Coordinates of N, CA, C and O in Angstrom, one line a residue:
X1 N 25.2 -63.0 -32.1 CA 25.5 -62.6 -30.7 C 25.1 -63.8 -29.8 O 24.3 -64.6 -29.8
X2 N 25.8 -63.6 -29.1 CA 25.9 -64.7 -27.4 C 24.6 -64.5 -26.8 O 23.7 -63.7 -27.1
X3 N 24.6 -65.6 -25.5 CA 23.7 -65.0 -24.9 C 24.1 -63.7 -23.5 O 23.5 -62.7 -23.0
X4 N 25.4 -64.3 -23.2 CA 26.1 -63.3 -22.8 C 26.0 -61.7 -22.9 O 25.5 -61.0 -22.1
X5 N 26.7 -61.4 -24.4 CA 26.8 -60.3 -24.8 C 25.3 -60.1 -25.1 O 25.0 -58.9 -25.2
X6 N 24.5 -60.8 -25.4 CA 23.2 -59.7 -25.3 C 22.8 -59.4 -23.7 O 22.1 -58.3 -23.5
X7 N 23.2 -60.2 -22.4 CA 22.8 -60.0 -21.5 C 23.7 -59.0 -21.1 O 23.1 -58.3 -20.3
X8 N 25.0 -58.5 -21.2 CA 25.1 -57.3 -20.8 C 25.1 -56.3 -22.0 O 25.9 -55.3 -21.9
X9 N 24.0 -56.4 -23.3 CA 24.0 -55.2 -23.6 C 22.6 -55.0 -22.8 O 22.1 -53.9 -22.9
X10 N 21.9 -55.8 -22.0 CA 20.6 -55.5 -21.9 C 20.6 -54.9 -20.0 O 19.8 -54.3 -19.2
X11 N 21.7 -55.5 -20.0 CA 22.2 -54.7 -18.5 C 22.2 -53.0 -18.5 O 21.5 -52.2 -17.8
X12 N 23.5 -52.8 -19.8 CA 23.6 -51.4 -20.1 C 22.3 -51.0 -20.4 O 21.8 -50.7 -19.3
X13 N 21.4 -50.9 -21.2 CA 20.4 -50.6 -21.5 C 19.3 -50.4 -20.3 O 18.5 -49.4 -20.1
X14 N 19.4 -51.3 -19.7 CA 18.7 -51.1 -17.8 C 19.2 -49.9 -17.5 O 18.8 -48.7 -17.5
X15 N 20.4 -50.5 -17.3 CA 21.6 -49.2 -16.4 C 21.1 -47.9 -16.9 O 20.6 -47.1 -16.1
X16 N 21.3 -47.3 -18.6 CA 21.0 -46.6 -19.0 C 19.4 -45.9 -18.8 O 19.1 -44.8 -19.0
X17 N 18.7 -46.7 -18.5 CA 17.0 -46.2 -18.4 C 17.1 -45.7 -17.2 O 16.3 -44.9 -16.9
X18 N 18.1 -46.3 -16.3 CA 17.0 -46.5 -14.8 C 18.2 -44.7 -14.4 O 18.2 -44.1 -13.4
X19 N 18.9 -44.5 -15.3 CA 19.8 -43.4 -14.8 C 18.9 -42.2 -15.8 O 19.1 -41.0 -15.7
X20 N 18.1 -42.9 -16.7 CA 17.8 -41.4 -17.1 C 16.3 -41.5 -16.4 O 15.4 -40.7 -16.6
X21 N 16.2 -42.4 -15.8 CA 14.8 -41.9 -15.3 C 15.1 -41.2 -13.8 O 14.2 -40.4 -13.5
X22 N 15.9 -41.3 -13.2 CA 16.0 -40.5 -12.0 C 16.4 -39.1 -12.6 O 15.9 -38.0 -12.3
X23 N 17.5 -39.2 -13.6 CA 17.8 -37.9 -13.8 C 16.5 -36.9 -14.3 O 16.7 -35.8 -14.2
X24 N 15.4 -37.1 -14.8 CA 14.2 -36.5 -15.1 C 13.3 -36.5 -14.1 O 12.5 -35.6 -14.0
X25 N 13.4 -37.8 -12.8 CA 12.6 -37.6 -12.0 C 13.1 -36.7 -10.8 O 12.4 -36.4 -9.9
X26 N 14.5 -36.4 -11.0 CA 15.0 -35.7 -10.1 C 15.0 -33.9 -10.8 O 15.2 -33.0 -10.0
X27 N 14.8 -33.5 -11.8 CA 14.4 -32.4 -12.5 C 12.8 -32.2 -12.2 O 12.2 -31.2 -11.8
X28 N 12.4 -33.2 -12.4 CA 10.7 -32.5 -11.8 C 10.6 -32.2 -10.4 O 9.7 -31.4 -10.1
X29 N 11.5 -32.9 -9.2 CA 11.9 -32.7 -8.1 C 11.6 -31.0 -7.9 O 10.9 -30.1 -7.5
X30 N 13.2 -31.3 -8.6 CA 13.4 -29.6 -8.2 C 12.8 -28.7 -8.8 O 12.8 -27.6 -8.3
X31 N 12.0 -29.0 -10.1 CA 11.0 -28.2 -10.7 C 9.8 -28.0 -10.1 O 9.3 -26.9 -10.0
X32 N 9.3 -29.0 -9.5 CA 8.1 -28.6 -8.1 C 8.4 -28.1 -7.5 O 7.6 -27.1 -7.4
X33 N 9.5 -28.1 -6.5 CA 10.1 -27.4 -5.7 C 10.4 -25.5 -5.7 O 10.1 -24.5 -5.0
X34 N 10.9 -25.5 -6.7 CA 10.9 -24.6 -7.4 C 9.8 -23.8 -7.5 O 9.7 -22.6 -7.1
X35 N 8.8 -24.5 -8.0 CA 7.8 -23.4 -7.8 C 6.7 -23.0 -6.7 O 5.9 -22.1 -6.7
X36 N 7.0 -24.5 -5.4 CA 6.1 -23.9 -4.7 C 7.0 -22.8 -3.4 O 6.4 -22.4 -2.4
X37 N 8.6 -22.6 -3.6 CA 9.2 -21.7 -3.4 C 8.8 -20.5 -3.8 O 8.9 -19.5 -3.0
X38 N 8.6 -20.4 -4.7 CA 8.2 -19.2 -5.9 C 6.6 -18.7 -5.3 O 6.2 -17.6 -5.0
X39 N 5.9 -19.8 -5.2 CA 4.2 -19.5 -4.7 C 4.0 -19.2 -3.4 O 3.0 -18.7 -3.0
X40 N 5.1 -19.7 -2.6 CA 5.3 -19.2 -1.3 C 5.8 -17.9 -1.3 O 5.2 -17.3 -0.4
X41 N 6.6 -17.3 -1.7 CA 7.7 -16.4 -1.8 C 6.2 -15.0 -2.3 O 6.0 -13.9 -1.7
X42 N 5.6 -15.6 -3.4 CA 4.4 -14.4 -4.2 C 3.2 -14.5 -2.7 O 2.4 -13.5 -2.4
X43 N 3.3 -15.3 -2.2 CA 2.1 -15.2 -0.9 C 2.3 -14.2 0.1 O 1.6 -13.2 0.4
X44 N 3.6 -14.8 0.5 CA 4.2 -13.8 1.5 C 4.2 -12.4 1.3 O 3.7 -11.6 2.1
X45 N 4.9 -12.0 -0.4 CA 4.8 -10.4 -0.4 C 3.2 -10.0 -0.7 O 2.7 -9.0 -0.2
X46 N 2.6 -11.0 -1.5 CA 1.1 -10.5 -1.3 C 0.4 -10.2 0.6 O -0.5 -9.4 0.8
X47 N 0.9 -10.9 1.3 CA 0.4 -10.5 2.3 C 1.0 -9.4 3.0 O 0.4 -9.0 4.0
X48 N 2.1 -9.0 2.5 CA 3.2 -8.1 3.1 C 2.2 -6.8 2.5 O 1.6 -6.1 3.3
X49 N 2.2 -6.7 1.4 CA 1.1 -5.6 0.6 C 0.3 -5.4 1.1 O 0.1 -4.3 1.5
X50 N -0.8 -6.5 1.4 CA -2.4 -6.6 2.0 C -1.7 -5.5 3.1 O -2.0 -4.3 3.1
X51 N -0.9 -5.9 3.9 CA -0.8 -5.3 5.7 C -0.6 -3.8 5.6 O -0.9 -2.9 6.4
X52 N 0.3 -3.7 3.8 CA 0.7 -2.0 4.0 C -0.4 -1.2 3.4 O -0.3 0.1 3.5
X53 N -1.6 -1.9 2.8 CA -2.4 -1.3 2.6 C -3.7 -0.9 3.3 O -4.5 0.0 3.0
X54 N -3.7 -2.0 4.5 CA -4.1 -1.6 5.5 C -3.8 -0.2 6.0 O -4.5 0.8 6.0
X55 N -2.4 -0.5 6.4 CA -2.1 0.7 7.3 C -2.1 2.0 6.8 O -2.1 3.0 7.4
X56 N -2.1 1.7 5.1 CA -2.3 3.3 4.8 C -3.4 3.8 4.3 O -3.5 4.9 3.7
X57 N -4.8 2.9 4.7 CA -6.0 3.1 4.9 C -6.4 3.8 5.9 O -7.2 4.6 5.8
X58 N -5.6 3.4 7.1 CA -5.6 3.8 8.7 C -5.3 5.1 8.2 O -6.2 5.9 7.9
X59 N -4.1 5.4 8.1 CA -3.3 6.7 7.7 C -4.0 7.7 6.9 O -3.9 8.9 7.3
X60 N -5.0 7.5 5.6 CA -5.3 8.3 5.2 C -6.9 8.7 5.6 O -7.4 9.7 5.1
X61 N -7.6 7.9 6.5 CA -8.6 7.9 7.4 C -8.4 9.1 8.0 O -8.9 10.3 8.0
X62 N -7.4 8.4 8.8 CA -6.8 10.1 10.0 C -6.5 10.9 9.3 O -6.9 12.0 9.9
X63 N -5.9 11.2 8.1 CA -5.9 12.4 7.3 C -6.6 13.4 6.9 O -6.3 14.6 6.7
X64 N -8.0 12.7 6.6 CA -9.2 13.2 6.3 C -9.8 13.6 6.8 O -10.5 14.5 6.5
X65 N -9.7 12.8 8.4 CA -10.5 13.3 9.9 C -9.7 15.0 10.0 O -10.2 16.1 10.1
X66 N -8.7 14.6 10.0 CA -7.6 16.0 10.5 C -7.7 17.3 9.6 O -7.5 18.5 10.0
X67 N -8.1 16.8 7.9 CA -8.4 18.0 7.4 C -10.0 18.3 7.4 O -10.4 19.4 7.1
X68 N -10.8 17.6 7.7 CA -12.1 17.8 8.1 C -12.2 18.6 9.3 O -13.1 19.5 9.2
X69 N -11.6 18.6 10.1 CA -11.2 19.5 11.3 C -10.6 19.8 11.0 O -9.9 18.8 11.0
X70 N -9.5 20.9 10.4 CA -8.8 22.1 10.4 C -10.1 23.1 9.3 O -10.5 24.2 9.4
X71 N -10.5 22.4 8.5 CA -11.7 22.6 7.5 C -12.9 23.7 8.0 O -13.2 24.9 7.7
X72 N -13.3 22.8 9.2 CA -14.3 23.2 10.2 C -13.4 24.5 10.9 O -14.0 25.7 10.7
X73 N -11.9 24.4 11.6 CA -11.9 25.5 12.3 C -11.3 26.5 11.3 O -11.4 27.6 11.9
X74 N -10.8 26.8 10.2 CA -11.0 27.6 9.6 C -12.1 28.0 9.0 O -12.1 29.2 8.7
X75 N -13.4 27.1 8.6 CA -14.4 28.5 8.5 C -15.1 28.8 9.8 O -16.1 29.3 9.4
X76 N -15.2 28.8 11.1 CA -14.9 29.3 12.0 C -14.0 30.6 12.2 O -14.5 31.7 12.5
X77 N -12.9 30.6 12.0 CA -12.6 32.1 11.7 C -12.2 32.5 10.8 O -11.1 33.2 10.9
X78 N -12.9 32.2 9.7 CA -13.3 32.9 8.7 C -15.0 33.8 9.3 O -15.0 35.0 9.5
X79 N -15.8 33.1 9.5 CA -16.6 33.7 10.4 C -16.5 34.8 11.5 O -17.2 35.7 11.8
X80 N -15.0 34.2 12.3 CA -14.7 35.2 13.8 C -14.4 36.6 12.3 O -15.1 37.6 12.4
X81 N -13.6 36.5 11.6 CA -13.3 37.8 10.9 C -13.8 38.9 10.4 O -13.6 40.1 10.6
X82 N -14.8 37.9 9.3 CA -16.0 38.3 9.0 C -16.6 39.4 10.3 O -16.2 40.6 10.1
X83 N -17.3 39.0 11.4 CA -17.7 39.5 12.2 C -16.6 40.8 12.8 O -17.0 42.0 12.7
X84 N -15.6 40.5 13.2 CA -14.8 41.2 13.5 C -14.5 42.7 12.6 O -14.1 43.8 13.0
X85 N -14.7 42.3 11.5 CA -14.7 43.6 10.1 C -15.6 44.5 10.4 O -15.6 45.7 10.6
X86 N -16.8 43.4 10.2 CA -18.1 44.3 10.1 C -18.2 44.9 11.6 O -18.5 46.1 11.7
X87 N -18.1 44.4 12.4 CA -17.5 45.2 13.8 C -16.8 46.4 13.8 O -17.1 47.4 14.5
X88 N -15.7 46.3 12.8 CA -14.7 47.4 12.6 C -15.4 48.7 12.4 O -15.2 49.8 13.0
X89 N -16.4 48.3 11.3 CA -16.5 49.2 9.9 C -17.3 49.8 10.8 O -17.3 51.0 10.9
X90 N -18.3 48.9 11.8 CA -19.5 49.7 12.5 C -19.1 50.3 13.4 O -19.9 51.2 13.7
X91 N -17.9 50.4 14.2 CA -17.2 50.9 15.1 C -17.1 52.5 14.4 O -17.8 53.5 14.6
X92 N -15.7 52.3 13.2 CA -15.5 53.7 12.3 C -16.7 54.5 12.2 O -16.7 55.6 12.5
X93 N -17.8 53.7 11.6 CA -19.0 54.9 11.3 C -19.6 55.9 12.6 O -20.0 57.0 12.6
X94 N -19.4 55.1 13.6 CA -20.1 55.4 15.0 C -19.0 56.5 15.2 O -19.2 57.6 15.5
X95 N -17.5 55.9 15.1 CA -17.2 57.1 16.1 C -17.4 58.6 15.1 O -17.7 59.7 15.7
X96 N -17.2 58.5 13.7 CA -17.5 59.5 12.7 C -18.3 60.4 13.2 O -18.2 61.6 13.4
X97 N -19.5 59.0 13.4 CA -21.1 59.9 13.4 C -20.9 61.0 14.9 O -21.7 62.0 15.1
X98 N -19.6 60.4 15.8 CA -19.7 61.2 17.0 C -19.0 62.3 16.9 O -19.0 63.3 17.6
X99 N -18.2 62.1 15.7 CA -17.7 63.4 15.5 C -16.0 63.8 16.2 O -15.3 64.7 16.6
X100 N -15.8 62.2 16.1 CA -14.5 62.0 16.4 C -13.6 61.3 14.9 O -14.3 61.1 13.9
X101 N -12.2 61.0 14.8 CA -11.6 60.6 13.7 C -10.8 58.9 14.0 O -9.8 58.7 14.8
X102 N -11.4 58.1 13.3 CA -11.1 56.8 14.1 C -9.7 56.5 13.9 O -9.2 57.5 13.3
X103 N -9.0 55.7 14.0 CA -7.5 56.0 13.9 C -7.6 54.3 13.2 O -6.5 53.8 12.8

């Protein structure tokens, strides 16, 4: 072989390297890319979550407050009833004892 034809097989051989190194260095490109799309994309909905778990912290807070209070005013009258019965019954005996018929 010439000196020629070795100089342009050594051209192609350049040519050939320097095209497969971009083509690999342009795949790791977009393979970084790629994933800090991807790591961005998992942050966001993790913080989207964080916010809804907030709020349904808030939410089941007030839930608790709200049945803690209705809690309270039902045995409250449970109490008013209570009272109100034994009221009744003491009422019935009395008017009996008067010698009337309670209705």
């Amino acid at each position: 072989m010439d000196a020629a034809t070795l100089g342009a097989i050594g051209v192609i051989v350049v040519g050939l390297a320097t095209a497969i190194g971009a083509w690999v260095g342009k795949r790791g490109e977009n393979l970084l890319g790629g994933y800090s799309t991807l790591v961005d994309n998992l942050q966001e909905e993790r913080d989207k979550a964080q916010q809804k778990l907030a709020e349904n912290e808030v939410l089941l807070a007030a839930a608790h407050a709200e049945l803690t209070g209705e809690r309270s005013g039902k045995a409250e009258l449970l109490r008013q009833i209570t009272e109100l019965t034994t009221e009744n019954a003491r009422l019935h005996a009395r008017i009996a004892e008067l010698g009337g018929t309670p209705s």
